[in-house]
XYZ file of C-alpha atoms in Angstrom:
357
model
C -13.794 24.088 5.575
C -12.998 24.336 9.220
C -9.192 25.671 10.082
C -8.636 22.252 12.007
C -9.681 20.637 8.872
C -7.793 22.871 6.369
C -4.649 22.124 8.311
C -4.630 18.390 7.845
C -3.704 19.328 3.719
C -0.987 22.236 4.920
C 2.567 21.626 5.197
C 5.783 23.449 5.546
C 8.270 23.603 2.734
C 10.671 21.983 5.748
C 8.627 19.137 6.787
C 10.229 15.725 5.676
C 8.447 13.292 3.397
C 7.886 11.083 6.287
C 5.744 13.940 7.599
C 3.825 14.165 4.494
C 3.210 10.391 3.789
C 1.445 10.956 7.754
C -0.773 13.735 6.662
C -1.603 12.584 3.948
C -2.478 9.301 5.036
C -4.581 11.371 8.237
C -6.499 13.340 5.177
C -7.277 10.710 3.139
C -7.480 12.568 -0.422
C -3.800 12.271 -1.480
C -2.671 15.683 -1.708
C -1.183 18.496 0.504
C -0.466 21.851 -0.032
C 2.803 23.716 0.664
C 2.645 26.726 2.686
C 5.086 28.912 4.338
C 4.800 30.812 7.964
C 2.433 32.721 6.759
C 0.237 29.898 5.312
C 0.965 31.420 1.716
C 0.863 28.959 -1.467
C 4.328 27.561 -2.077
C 3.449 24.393 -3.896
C 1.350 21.193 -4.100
C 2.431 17.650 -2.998
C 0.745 13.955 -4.217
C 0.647 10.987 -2.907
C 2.182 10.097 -6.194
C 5.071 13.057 -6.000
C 6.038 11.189 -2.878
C 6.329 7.667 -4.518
C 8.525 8.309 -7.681
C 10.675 10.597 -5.052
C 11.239 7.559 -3.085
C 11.790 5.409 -6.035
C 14.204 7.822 -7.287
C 16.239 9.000 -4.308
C 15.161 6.470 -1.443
C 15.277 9.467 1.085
C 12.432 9.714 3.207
C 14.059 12.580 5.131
C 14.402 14.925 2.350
C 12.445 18.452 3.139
C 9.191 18.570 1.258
C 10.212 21.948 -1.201
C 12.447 19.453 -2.974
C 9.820 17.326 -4.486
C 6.831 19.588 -4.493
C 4.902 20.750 -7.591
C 6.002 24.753 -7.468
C 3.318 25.742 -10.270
C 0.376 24.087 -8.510
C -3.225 24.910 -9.981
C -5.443 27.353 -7.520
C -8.304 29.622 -7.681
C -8.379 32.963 -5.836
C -11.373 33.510 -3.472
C -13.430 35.961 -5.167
C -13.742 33.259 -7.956
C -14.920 30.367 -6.026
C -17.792 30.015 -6.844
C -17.052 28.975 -10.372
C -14.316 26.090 -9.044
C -16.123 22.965 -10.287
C -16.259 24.299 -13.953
C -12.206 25.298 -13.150
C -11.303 21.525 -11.830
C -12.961 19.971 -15.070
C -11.647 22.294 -17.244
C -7.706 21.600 -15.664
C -8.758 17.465 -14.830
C -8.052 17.903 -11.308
C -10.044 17.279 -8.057
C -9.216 19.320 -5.994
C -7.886 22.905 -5.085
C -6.607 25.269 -2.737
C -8.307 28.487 -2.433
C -6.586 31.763 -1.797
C -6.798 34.723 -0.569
C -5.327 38.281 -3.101
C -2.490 37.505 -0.978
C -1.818 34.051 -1.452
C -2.899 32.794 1.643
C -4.586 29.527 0.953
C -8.016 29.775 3.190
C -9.712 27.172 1.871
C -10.084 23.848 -0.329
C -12.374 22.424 -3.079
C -13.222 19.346 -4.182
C -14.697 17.681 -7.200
C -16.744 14.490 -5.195
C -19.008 12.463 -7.151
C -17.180 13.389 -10.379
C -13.758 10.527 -9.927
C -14.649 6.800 -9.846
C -11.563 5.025 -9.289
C -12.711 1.590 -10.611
C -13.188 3.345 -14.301
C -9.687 4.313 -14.365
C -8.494 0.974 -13.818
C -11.114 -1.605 -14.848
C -9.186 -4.141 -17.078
C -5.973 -3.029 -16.251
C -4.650 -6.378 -15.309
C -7.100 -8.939 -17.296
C -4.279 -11.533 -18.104
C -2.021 -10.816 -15.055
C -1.692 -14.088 -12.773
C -2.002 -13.599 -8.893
C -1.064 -16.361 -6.534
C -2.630 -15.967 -3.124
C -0.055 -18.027 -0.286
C -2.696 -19.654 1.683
C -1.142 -22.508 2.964
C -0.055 -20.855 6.660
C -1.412 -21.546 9.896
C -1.444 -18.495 11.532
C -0.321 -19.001 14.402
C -0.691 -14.758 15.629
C -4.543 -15.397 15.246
C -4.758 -18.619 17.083
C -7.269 -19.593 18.970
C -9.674 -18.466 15.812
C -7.261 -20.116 13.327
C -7.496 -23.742 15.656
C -10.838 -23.710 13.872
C -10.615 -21.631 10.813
C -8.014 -21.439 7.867
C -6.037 -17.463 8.057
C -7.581 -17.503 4.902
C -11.390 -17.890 5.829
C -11.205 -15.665 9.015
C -13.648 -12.892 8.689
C -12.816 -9.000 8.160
C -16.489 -7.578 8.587
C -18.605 -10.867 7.312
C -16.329 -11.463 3.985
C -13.563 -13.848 4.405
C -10.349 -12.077 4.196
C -9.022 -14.072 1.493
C -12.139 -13.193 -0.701
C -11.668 -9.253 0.017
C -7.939 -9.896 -1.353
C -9.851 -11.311 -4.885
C -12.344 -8.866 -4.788
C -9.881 -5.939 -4.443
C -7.486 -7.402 -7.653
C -10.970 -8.377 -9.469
C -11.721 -4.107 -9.464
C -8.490 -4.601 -11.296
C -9.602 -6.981 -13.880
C -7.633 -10.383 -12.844
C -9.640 -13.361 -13.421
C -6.948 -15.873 -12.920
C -6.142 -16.867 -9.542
C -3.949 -19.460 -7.709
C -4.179 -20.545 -4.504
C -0.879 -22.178 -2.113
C -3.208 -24.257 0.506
C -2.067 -26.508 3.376
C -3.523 -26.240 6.539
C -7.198 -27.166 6.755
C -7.172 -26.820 3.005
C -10.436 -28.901 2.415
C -12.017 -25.777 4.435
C -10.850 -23.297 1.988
C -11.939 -25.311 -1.271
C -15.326 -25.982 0.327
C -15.906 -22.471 0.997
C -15.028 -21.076 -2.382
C -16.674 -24.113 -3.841
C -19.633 -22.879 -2.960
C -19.458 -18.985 -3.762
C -20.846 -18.208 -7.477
C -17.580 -16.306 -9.082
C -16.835 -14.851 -12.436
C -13.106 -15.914 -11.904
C -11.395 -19.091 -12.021
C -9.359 -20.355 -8.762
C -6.623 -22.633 -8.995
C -5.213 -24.807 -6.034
C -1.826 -25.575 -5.675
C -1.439 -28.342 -2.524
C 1.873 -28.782 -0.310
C 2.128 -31.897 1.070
C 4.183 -30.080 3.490
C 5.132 -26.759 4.895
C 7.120 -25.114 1.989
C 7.806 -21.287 2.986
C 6.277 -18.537 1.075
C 8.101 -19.289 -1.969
C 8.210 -22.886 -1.759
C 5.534 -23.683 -2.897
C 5.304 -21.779 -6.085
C 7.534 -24.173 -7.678
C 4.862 -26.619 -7.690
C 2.463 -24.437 -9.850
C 2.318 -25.697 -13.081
C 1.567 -23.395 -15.328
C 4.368 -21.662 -17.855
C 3.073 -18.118 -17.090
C 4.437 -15.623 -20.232
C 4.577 -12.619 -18.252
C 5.093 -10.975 -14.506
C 3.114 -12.460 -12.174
C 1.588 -10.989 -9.036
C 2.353 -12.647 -5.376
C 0.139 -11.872 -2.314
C 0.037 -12.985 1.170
C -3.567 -14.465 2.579
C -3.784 -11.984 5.795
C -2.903 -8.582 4.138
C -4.526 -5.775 2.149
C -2.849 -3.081 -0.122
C -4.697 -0.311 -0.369
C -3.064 0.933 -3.899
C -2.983 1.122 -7.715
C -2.508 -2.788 -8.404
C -1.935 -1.346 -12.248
C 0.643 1.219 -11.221
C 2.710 -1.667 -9.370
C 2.067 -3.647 -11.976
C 3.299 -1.181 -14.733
C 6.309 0.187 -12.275
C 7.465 -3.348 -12.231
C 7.709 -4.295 -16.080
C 9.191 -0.677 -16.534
C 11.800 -0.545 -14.227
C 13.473 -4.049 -15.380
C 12.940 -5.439 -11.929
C 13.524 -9.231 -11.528
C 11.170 -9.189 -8.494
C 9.262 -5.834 -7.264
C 8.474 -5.655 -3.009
C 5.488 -3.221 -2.441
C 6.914 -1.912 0.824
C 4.713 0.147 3.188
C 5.856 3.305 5.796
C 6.178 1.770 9.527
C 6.775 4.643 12.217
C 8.095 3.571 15.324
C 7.831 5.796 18.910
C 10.478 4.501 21.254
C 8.455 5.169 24.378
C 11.180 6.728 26.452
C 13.511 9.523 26.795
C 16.614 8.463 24.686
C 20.615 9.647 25.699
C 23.513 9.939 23.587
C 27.042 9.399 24.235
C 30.428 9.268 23.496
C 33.116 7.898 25.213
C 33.631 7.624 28.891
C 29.965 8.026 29.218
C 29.922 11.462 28.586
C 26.546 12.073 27.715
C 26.353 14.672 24.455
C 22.250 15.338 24.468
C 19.091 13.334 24.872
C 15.906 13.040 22.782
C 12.582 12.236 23.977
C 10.588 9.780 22.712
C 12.402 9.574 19.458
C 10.209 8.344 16.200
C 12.173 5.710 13.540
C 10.817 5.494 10.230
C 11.355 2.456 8.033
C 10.087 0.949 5.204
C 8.507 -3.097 5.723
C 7.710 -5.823 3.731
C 4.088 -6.235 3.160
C 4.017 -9.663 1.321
C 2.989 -7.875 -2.107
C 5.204 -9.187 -4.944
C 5.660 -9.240 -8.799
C 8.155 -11.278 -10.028
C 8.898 -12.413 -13.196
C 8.058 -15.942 -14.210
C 11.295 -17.554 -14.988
C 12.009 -17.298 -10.788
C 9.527 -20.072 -10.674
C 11.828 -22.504 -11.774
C 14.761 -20.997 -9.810
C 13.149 -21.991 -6.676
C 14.363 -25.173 -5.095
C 12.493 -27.677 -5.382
C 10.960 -29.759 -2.109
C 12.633 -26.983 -0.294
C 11.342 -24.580 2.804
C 11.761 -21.367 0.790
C 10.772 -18.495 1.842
C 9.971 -14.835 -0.746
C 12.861 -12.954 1.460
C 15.219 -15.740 0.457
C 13.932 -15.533 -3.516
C 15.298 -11.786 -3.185
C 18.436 -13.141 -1.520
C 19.196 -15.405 -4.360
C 18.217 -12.468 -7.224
C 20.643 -10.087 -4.953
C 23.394 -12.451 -5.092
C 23.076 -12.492 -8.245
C 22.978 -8.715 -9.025
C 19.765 -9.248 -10.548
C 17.228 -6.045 -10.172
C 15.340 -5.835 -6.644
C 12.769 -3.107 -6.480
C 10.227 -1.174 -3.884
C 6.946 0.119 -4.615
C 6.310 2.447 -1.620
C 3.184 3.390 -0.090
C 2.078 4.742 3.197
C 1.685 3.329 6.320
C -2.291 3.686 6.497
C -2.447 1.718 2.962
C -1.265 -1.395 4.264
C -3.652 -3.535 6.654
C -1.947 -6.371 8.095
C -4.452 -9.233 9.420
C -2.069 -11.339 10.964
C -2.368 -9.968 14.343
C -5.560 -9.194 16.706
C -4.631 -5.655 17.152
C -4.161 -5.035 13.422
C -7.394 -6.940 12.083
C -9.295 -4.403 14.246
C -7.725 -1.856 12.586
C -8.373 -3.367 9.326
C -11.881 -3.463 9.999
C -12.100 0.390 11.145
C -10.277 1.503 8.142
C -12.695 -0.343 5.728
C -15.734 1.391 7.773
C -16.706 -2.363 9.088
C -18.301 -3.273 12.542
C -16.314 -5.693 14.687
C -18.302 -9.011 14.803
């Protein structure tokens, strides 16, 4: 591995979370490796070490050594050569390699061996998931003046049908669908595709919010349901949500996603008089968004006002006001793709390798 390469899994016991959820997103194998100034092992660091921190402690500014694995698995370099039979014998994929001194100089990886899809095929068989599809979109217009949000392309698959395909990896064969605007357009098209799922359409008669209209579905669901918006993708364990949901107690679950924001000038702080006490250039805020991911549990359905603009942020009002459980599932900023702008549905193409039409 080249050193520009190696560095993208290396961080410093100091670094904040925020700074790993970055790399690790810019690596793309969900794992970093602590190292001190002189690039010697300290400790490993998951994607999934970085959720259940945030879960726990909600501080994304926390220095990476609190959180890190400090017995991490590694081989030394005069053994490398016998790594894959070391991964499969510990269940891992991958390693750092190090030096007699510690000095991690290189990684290994088990490719071809890990196939996400077996892991969780089935996982959510009898698990509804309501797609809102009844928006217009206005961010995309002029393409949504003559397509439905949901039918724009990503690549040459509708975006709504890469949102079924991704939960159908998961198992879910049961899938309802909020529709409004140019709603005829949407059943026609997935009238026509040859499925091994059923889709269910739930029709406003008028704008209802995001929540609105899942007071009209009809079904007496028995169990969490899951709650998706038409122009997103989650790139994430739709089982682990699922499972972090029922687990915690949560009344309603928000999968939340890592937004970084550069303020593009030199910022100055003061105090009074306008004394100015330092300034900071080009400042970076972190923040955790909404993504439009939800699982609730079913008796909200009925809580929902009926023939009422509603929207999901106001469903968590109402369960806050009533001290009722509100959760996050965190992930990182590079696992949420966000269609409903132009900028963004390029980048949701490039991230899932596609050519712009």
């Amino acid at each position: 591995m080249r050193i520009e390469e190696l560095k993208n899994f290396l961080i410093h016991p100091d670094a904040t979370v925020v700074d790993a959820m970055q790399k690790i997103d810019k690596n793309a194998k969900g794992i970093l490796f602590v190292v001190d100034d002189k690039e010697r092992l300290c400790g490993s660091l998951t994607d999934g070490d970085v959720r259940r921190w945030l879960i726990k402690t909600g501080n994304m500014y926390s220095f990476v050594e609190n959180l890190m694995n400090k017995s991490p698995k590694f081989l030394y370099s005069n053994n490398v050569k016998k790594y894959r039979e070391y991964l499969q014998k510990h269940e891992i994929r991958v390693a750092p390699v190090v030096t007699p001194d510690n000095v991690v100089c290189d990684i290994v990886f088990l490719e071809g061996e890990y196939h996400e899809e077996k892991t969780h095929q089935g996982a959510l068989t009898d698990v509804p998931v309501v797609i809102m599809a009844g928006g217009k979109g206005t961010r995309l217009y002029p393409y949504t003046k003559v397509l439905p949000k949901p039918l724009i392309p990503i690549g040459d698959i509708p975006i709504m049908e890469r949102i079924i395909d991704r939960f159908r990896d998961f198992g879910v064969k049961e899938f309802w669908a909020t529709v409004n605007y140019k709603k005829g357009m949407i059943k026609s098209y997935f009238g026509d595709v040859v499925t091994d799922y059923d889709l269910f359409y739930v029709e406003e008669d008028r704008p209802l919010g995001t929540a609105g209209s899942l007071h009209l579905i009809e079904e007496d669901f028995d169990k969490p349901i899951i709650v998706t918006n038409c122009d997103i993708l989650i790139q994430a364990d739709y089982a682990d949500v699922y499972r972090y949901h029922k687990k915690t107690g949560n009344a309603l679950t928000i999968v939340t996603a890592l937004k970084n924001i550069v303020v593009p000038y030199g910022v100055v702080h003061s105090k009074e008089q306008g004394r100015i006490t330092g300034m900071e250039e080009k400042p970076k805020l972190s923040y955790f968004v909404n993504t439009g991911m939800y699982v609730l549990n079913p008796e909200i359905l009925k809580a929902i006002p009926k023939d009422t603009f509603f929207h999901m942020t106001d469903v968590a009002d109402m369960l806050l006001k009533q001290n009722r459980p509100v959760g996050m599932y965190p992930i990182s900023e590079d696992s949420f793709l966000d269609m409903g702008e132009f900028e963004e549905m390029h980048r949701m193409e490039q991230k899932l390798d596609l050519k712009s039409e």
